[in-house]
CSV table of C-alpha atoms and ligand atoms in Angstrom, one decimal:
chain,number,residue,atom,x,y,z
A,1,UNK,CA,-20.8,-17.5,-19.2
A,2,UNK,CA,-21.8,-14.2,-16.8
A,3,UNK,CA,-20.7,-15.8,-14.0
A,4,UNK,CA,-18.9,-14.4,-10.8
A,5,UNK,CA,-16.9,-16.0,-8.0
A,6,UNK,CA,-15.3,-12.6,-7.1
A,7,UNK,CA,-17.1,-10.5,-4.5
A,8,UNK,CA,-15.8,-6.9,-4.8
A,9,UNK,CA,-16.3,-3.8,-2.6
A,10,UNK,CA,-16.1,-0.6,-2.1
A,11,UNK,CA,-16.4,0.1,0.9
A,12,UNK,CA,-15.7,-2.0,4.8
A,13,UNK,CA,-17.2,-1.2,8.2
A,14,UNK,CA,-14.3,-3.2,10.3
A,15,UNK,CA,-11.7,-1.6,11.2
A,16,UNK,CA,-8.6,-2.7,13.2
A,17,UNK,CA,-10.6,-1.6,16.7
A,18,UNK,CA,-12.9,-4.6,16.5
A,19,UNK,CA,-9.4,-7.1,16.2
A,20,UNK,CA,-9.2,-8.6,19.6
A,21,UNK,CA,-5.5,-9.3,20.1
A,22,UNK,CA,-3.7,-9.8,16.8
A,23,UNK,CA,-1.7,-6.2,17.6
A,24,UNK,CA,1.8,-8.1,16.1
A,25,UNK,CA,-0.4,-9.6,13.1
A,26,UNK,CA,-1.2,-5.9,12.4
A,27,UNK,CA,1.6,-4.8,12.3
A,28,UNK,CA,2.7,-6.3,9.6
A,29,UNK,CA,-0.5,-6.2,7.7
A,30,UNK,CA,0.4,-2.7,7.9
A,31,UNK,CA,3.6,-2.7,6.4
A,32,UNK,CA,3.4,-4.7,4.1
A,33,UNK,CA,-0.4,-3.9,2.8
A,34,UNK,CA,-0.5,-0.9,4.1
A,35,UNK,CA,2.2,1.8,3.5
A,36,UNK,CA,2.6,0.4,0.5
A,37,UNK,CA,-1.1,1.6,-0.4
A,38,UNK,CA,-0.9,5.0,0.7
A,39,UNK,CA,3.3,5.2,1.2
A,40,UNK,CA,4.6,4.1,-2.3
A,41,UNK,CA,6.8,6.9,-2.8
A,42,UNK,CA,8.9,5.5,0.7
A,43,UNK,CA,9.1,2.3,-0.9
A,44,UNK,CA,10.5,3.9,-4.0
A,45,UNK,CA,12.9,6.7,-2.3
A,46,UNK,CA,14.0,3.8,-0.7
A,47,UNK,CA,15.0,1.3,-3.4
A,48,UNK,CA,13.0,-1.4,-1.9
A,49,UNK,CA,10.0,-4.1,-2.9
A,50,UNK,CA,6.8,-4.5,-0.4
A,51,UNK,CA,6.3,-8.1,-0.3
A,52,UNK,CA,3.3,-8.6,-3.2
A,53,UNK,CA,1.6,-11.1,-1.1
A,54,UNK,CA,0.8,-11.5,2.4
A,55,UNK,CA,-0.2,-15.3,3.7
A,56,UNK,CA,-2.4,-15.6,6.5
A,57,UNK,CA,-2.4,-18.9,8.0
A,58,UNK,CA,-3.7,-19.9,10.9
A,59,UNK,CA,-7.5,-21.8,12.8
A,60,UNK,CA,-10.4,-20.9,11.4
A,61,UNK,CA,-12.7,-18.3,12.7
A,62,UNK,CA,-9.7,-16.1,14.5
A,63,UNK,CA,-9.4,-13.1,11.8
A,64,UNK,CA,-8.2,-13.6,8.6
A,65,UNK,CA,-11.0,-12.6,6.2
A,66,UNK,CA,-11.5,-9.3,9.0
A,67,UNK,CA,-7.6,-8.1,9.0
A,68,UNK,CA,-8.1,-8.2,4.9
A,69,UNK,CA,-11.1,-6.0,5.1
A,70,UNK,CA,-10.3,-3.7,8.0
A,71,UNK,CA,-6.9,-3.1,5.5
A,72,UNK,CA,-9.1,-2.3,3.2
A,73,UNK,CA,-10.9,0.2,4.9
A,74,UNK,CA,-8.4,1.7,6.3
A,75,UNK,CA,-6.6,2.7,2.7
A,76,UNK,CA,-10.3,2.7,1.0
A,77,UNK,CA,-8.8,-0.1,-1.1
A,78,UNK,CA,-11.2,-1.9,-3.6
A,79,UNK,CA,-11.6,-5.1,-2.2
A,80,UNK,CA,-11.8,-8.1,-3.7
A,81,UNK,CA,-12.4,-11.8,-2.2
A,82,UNK,CA,-12.5,-15.1,-3.7
A,83,UNK,CA,-12.5,-18.4,-2.3
A,84,UNK,CA,-10.0,-21.1,-3.3
A,85,UNK,CA,-13.1,-24.0,-3.5
A,86,UNK,CA,-15.4,-22.1,-4.9
A,87,UNK,CA,-12.4,-21.4,-7.7
A,88,UNK,CA,-12.9,-25.4,-8.1
A,89,UNK,CA,-15.7,-26.3,-7.6
A,90,UNK,CA,-18.6,-23.6,-8.4
A,91,UNK,CA,-18.2,-22.7,-12.1
A,92,UNK,CA,-16.1,-26.0,-13.1
A,93,UNK,CA,-13.6,-26.1,-16.0
A,94,UNK,CA,-13.9,-21.8,-15.3
A,95,UNK,CA,-10.8,-21.8,-13.0
A,96,UNK,CA,-8.2,-19.7,-14.6
A,97,UNK,CA,-10.5,-17.4,-16.4
A,98,UNK,CA,-11.8,-16.6,-13.3
A,99,UNK,CA,-8.6,-15.2,-11.6
A,100,UNK,CA,-7.4,-13.8,-14.9
A,101,UNK,CA,-10.6,-11.3,-14.3
A,102,UNK,CA,-9.9,-11.2,-10.4
A,103,UNK,CA,-7.2,-9.4,-11.8
A,104,UNK,CA,-7.9,-7.2,-14.4
A,105,UNK,CA,-11.2,-6.5,-12.0
A,106,UNK,CA,-7.9,-5.3,-9.4
A,107,UNK,CA,-6.0,-3.0,-11.9
A,108,UNK,CA,-9.1,-1.6,-13.1
A,109,UNK,CA,-10.5,-0.2,-9.5
A,110,UNK,CA,-6.9,0.0,-8.6
A,111,UNK,CA,-5.6,0.5,-5.6
A,112,UNK,CA,-6.8,-2.5,-4.6
A,113,UNK,CA,-6.0,-5.8,-2.1
A,114,UNK,CA,-7.5,-8.6,-3.7
A,115,UNK,CA,-8.1,-11.8,-1.0
A,116,UNK,CA,-8.2,-15.1,-1.7
A,117,UNK,CA,-10.0,-17.1,0.5
A,118,UNK,CA,-8.6,-21.1,2.0
A,119,UNK,CA,-6.3,-20.7,-0.6
A,120,UNK,CA,-5.1,-24.5,-0.1
A,121,UNK,CA,-8.4,-25.6,-2.1
A,122,UNK,CA,-6.3,-24.5,-5.2
A,123,UNK,CA,-2.5,-24.6,-4.3
A,124,UNK,CA,-2.0,-27.9,-2.4
A,125,UNK,CA,1.5,-29.8,-3.1
A,126,UNK,CA,0.6,-32.0,-6.7
A,127,UNK,CA,-0.9,-35.1,-6.3
A,128,UNK,CA,1.0,-37.3,-8.6
A,129,UNK,CA,-2.8,-38.9,-10.4
A,130,UNK,CA,-4.1,-36.3,-12.5
A,131,UNK,CA,-7.8,-36.6,-12.5
A,132,UNK,CA,-9.8,-34.4,-14.3
A,133,UNK,CA,-10.1,-32.7,-11.5
A,134,UNK,CA,-6.8,-31.9,-10.4
A,135,UNK,CA,-5.8,-30.8,-13.7
A,136,UNK,CA,-8.3,-28.4,-12.9
A,137,UNK,CA,-6.7,-26.8,-10.0
A,138,UNK,CA,-3.3,-27.3,-11.3
A,139,UNK,CA,-4.6,-24.5,-13.9
A,140,UNK,CA,-6.1,-22.3,-11.8
A,141,UNK,CA,-2.6,-22.0,-9.8
A,142,UNK,CA,-0.8,-21.9,-12.7
A,143,UNK,CA,-3.3,-19.0,-13.8
A,144,UNK,CA,-2.7,-17.5,-10.3
A,145,UNK,CA,1.0,-17.8,-10.1
A,146,UNK,CA,1.0,-16.3,-13.9
A,147,UNK,CA,-0.3,-13.2,-12.9
A,148,UNK,CA,1.3,-12.7,-9.8
A,149,UNK,CA,4.9,-12.7,-11.4
A,150,UNK,CA,2.8,-10.5,-14.7
A,151,UNK,CA,2.0,-8.0,-12.4
A,152,UNK,CA,4.5,-5.2,-11.7
A,153,UNK,CA,5.0,-4.3,-8.0
A,154,UNK,CA,4.1,-0.3,-7.6
A,155,UNK,CA,2.0,-0.6,-4.4
A,156,UNK,CA,-1.6,-0.2,-5.9
A,157,UNK,CA,-2.6,-3.8,-6.0
A,158,UNK,CA,-1.9,-6.2,-3.3
A,159,UNK,CA,-2.3,-9.4,-2.2
A,160,UNK,CA,-3.5,-11.4,0.9
A,161,UNK,CA,-4.8,-14.9,1.3
A,162,UNK,CA,-5.5,-17.0,4.1
A,163,UNK,CA,-5.5,-20.9,4.8
A,164,UNK,CA,-6.3,-23.2,7.6
A,165,UNK,CA,-3.5,-26.1,6.0
A,166,UNK,CA,0.1,-24.2,5.5
A,167,UNK,CA,1.1,-27.2,5.9
A,168,UNK,CA,-0.3,-29.1,2.4
A,169,UNK,CA,0.7,-25.6,0.4
A,170,UNK,CA,3.0,-26.1,-2.6
A,171,UNK,CA,6.0,-24.4,-2.1
A,172,UNK,CA,6.1,-23.0,-5.7
A,173,UNK,CA,3.4,-20.6,-4.0
A,174,UNK,CA,6.0,-19.2,-1.5
A,175,UNK,CA,8.5,-18.7,-3.0
A,176,UNK,CA,10.2,-15.3,-3.1
A,177,UNK,CA,8.0,-12.4,-5.8
A,178,UNK,CA,5.0,-14.3,-4.4
A,179,UNK,CA,2.4,-15.1,-1.3
A,180,UNK,CA,6.7,-14.5,0.9
A,181,UNK,CA,5.4,-13.2,3.7
A,182,UNK,CA,3.4,-15.3,6.3
A,183,UNK,CA,1.6,-13.8,8.8
A,184,UNK,CA,0.4,-16.5,11.4
A,185,UNK,CA,-2.7,-16.0,12.9
A,186,UNK,CA,-3.0,-18.5,16.4
A,187,UNK,CA,-6.0,-18.6,18.3
A,188,UNK,CA,-6.4,-16.6,20.3
A,189,UNK,CA,-5.0,-16.8,24.5
A,190,UNK,CA,-6.5,-16.6,27.9
A,191,UNK,CA,-5.9,-11.9,27.7
A,192,UNK,CA,-6.6,-11.7,23.6
A,193,UNK,CA,-10.0,-14.0,24.0
A,194,UNK,CA,-11.1,-11.2,26.7
A,195,UNK,CA,-10.8,-8.9,24.7
A,196,UNK,CA,-12.6,-10.1,22.1
A,197,UNK,CA,-15.4,-10.5,24.1
A,198,UNK,CA,-15.5,-6.8,24.6
A,199,UNK,CA,-14.8,-5.6,21.6
A,200,UNK,CA,-18.1,-8.1,20.7
A,201,UNK,CA,-20.4,-7.0,23.8
A,202,UNK,CA,-19.3,-3.0,22.7
A,203,UNK,CA,-23.2,-2.8,21.2
A,204,UNK,CA,-24.3,-4.3,24.4
A,205,UNK,CA,-26.2,-3.1,27.3
A,206,UNK,CA,-24.9,-5.4,30.8
A,207,UNK,CA,-25.0,-5.4,34.3
A,208,UNK,CA,-22.7,-4.7,36.2
A,209,UNK,CA,-21.3,-9.0,37.7
A,210,UNK,CA,-20.7,-9.7,33.9
A,211,UNK,CA,-16.6,-10.6,34.0
A,212,UNK,CA,-15.1,-10.0,31.7
A,213,UNK,CA,-11.6,-12.2,32.3
A,214,UNK,CA,-13.4,-14.8,34.0
A,215,UNK,CA,-15.6,-15.4,30.7
A,216,UNK,CA,-12.4,-15.8,29.0
A,217,UNK,CA,-10.5,-18.4,31.7
A,218,UNK,CA,-13.6,-20.3,31.2
A,219,UNK,CA,-13.7,-20.3,26.3
A,220,UNK,CA,-10.0,-22.3,26.4
A,221,UNK,CA,-10.3,-23.4,22.8
A,222,UNK,CA,-12.3,-21.1,21.8
A,223,UNK,CA,-12.0,-19.1,18.5
A,224,UNK,CA,-13.1,-15.6,17.8
A,225,UNK,CA,-15.6,-16.4,15.5
A,226,UNK,CA,-16.8,-18.7,18.7
A,227,UNK,CA,-16.8,-15.8,21.1
A,228,UNK,CA,-19.2,-13.5,19.2
A,229,UNK,CA,-21.5,-16.4,18.3
A,230,UNK,CA,-21.3,-16.8,22.8
A,231,UNK,CA,-21.4,-12.7,23.0
A,232,UNK,CA,-24.9,-13.4,21.0
A,233,UNK,CA,-26.3,-16.4,22.3
A,234,UNK,CA,-25.5,-14.7,26.1
A,235,UNK,CA,-27.7,-11.5,24.3
A,236,UNK,CA,-30.8,-14.0,23.6
A,237,UNK,CA,-30.9,-15.4,26.9
A,238,UNK,CA,-31.8,-11.8,28.5
A,239,UNK,CA,-33.8,-11.4,26.1
A,240,UNK,CA,-35.5,-15.0,26.5
A,241,UNK,CA,-36.0,-13.9,30.4
A,242,UNK,CA,-37.3,-10.1,29.2
A,243,UNK,CA,-34.2,-8.5,31.3
A,244,UNK,CA,-32.6,-4.8,29.9
A,245,UNK,CA,-29.3,-6.1,30.9
A,246,UNK,CA,-26.8,-9.3,30.0
A,247,UNK,CA,-25.3,-10.8,33.1
A,248,UNK,CA,-22.8,-12.7,34.3
A,249,UNK,CA,-24.9,-16.0,34.4
A,250,UNK,CA,-26.9,-15.2,30.8
A,251,UNK,CA,-22.8,-15.5,29.9
A,252,UNK,CA,-23.2,-18.9,31.5
A,253,UNK,CA,-25.6,-20.0,30.4
A,254,UNK,CA,-24.4,-19.3,27.1
A,255,UNK,CA,-20.8,-21.0,27.3
A,256,UNK,CA,-22.9,-24.6,28.0
A,257,UNK,CA,-25.2,-23.4,25.1
A,258,UNK,CA,-22.8,-22.6,22.5
A,259,UNK,CA,-19.4,-24.4,23.5
A,260,UNK,CA,-19.9,-27.3,26.0
A,261,UNK,CA,-22.2,-29.9,23.4
A,262,UNK,CA,-18.8,-29.5,21.5
A,263,UNK,CA,-16.1,-29.4,23.7
A,264,UNK,CA,-16.3,-31.6,27.0
A,265,UNK,CA,-13.8,-30.1,28.2
A,266,UNK,CA,-15.0,-26.3,28.6
A,267,UNK,CA,-15.2,-26.1,32.1
A,268,UNK,CA,-11.9,-27.9,33.5
A,269,UNK,CA,-11.6,-24.7,35.7
A,270,UNK,CA,-14.6,-23.4,37.8
B,301,ATP,P1,-11.7,-18.5,7.9
B,301,ATP,O1,-10.4,-19.3,8.1
B,301,ATP,O2,-13.1,-19.4,8.9
B,301,ATP,O3,-12.3,-17.6,6.7
B,301,ATP,P2,-11.1,-16.2,9.4
B,301,ATP,O4,-10.2,-16.3,10.4
B,301,ATP,O5,-10.8,-15.2,8.5
B,301,ATP,O6,-11.9,-17.5,9.2
B,301,ATP,P3,-12.9,-14.1,10.4
B,301,ATP,O7,-13.4,-14.4,8.9
B,301,ATP,O8,-12.0,-13.0,10.0
B,301,ATP,O9,-12.4,-15.5,10.0
B,301,ATP,O10,-14.4,-14.2,11.4
B,301,ATP,C1,-15.4,-14.5,12.2
B,301,ATP,C2,-16.2,-13.5,12.6
B,301,ATP,O11,-15.0,-13.8,14.8
B,301,ATP,C3,-15.6,-12.5,12.9
B,301,ATP,O12,-16.5,-11.6,11.8
B,301,ATP,C4,-15.1,-12.2,14.3
B,301,ATP,O13,-16.6,-11.3,14.7
B,301,ATP,C5,-15.2,-13.0,15.1
B,301,ATP,N1,-13.8,-12.8,14.8
B,301,ATP,C6,-12.9,-13.3,14.4
B,301,ATP,N2,-11.8,-13.5,15.4
B,301,ATP,C7,-11.2,-12.1,15.4
B,301,ATP,C8,-10.6,-11.2,16.8
B,301,ATP,N3,-9.5,-11.7,17.1
B,301,ATP,N4,-11.4,-10.0,17.1
B,301,ATP,C9,-12.6,-9.9,17.1
B,301,ATP,N5,-13.5,-11.0,16.9
B,301,ATP,C10,-12.9,-12.0,16.2
């Protein structure tokens, strides 16, 4: 059957400048993914092999997918995205075949970046009882490991995986030669939140009273994705009130609407 759980994109419009507050993580990605793709000879000259797989781990909505897309953009690599849970749930019985197809596609369209989101859905520590669904997950994982072990590490295919649950991963997946470079992508701190708010407000017409540093202190425990939603909502308040620009009050109202219902502690430090 013509099922496709993979998304193949030949060009990306996200760049490193669109990502707030992950400078060290971006440096890691440049070293492990970007340089092997654009300067494989530097690695050959020195005789060092770049890591085959990079594992991005951290809470949802913190920029893991963005980083993978940004490095694809920078290197002009084909970007192939698959979602772990879809491999084993959406196309039951097709998981291992899909994994094989993803690697075939990556070879055909090289240079490429394979991005596996929700890696934990296919690479969690094995459960003791193996019902049908678990066996399917295991077969899919086995295929992934076989593909990773099998492909020649020439730098023109890079594999990035992401997970929110690094704690439950099967140790086999992080062995040397597999996802042996781990990059933690944490929730943004106050300074990063201010940067992220600025990034998402770039296209907005802003009133002079908007204070991003202040907003950053009022948005503890929020991810980049939350801050994006917040910025959009602030813009919506300005539209609803038929104003030309977005004010600090619009952002405050957006905090109440978007974050408060979920996080009662958000306005602890007004
Ligand atoms: P998940 O684990 O849920 O897949 P993720 O870590 O891959 O999440 P992304 O898809 O990269 O999260 O981020 C979702 C959206 O949140 C982005 O499209 C962007 O708008 C915003 N975002 C997240 N992190 C950042 C960041 N560090 N800087 C700017 N925007 C961010």
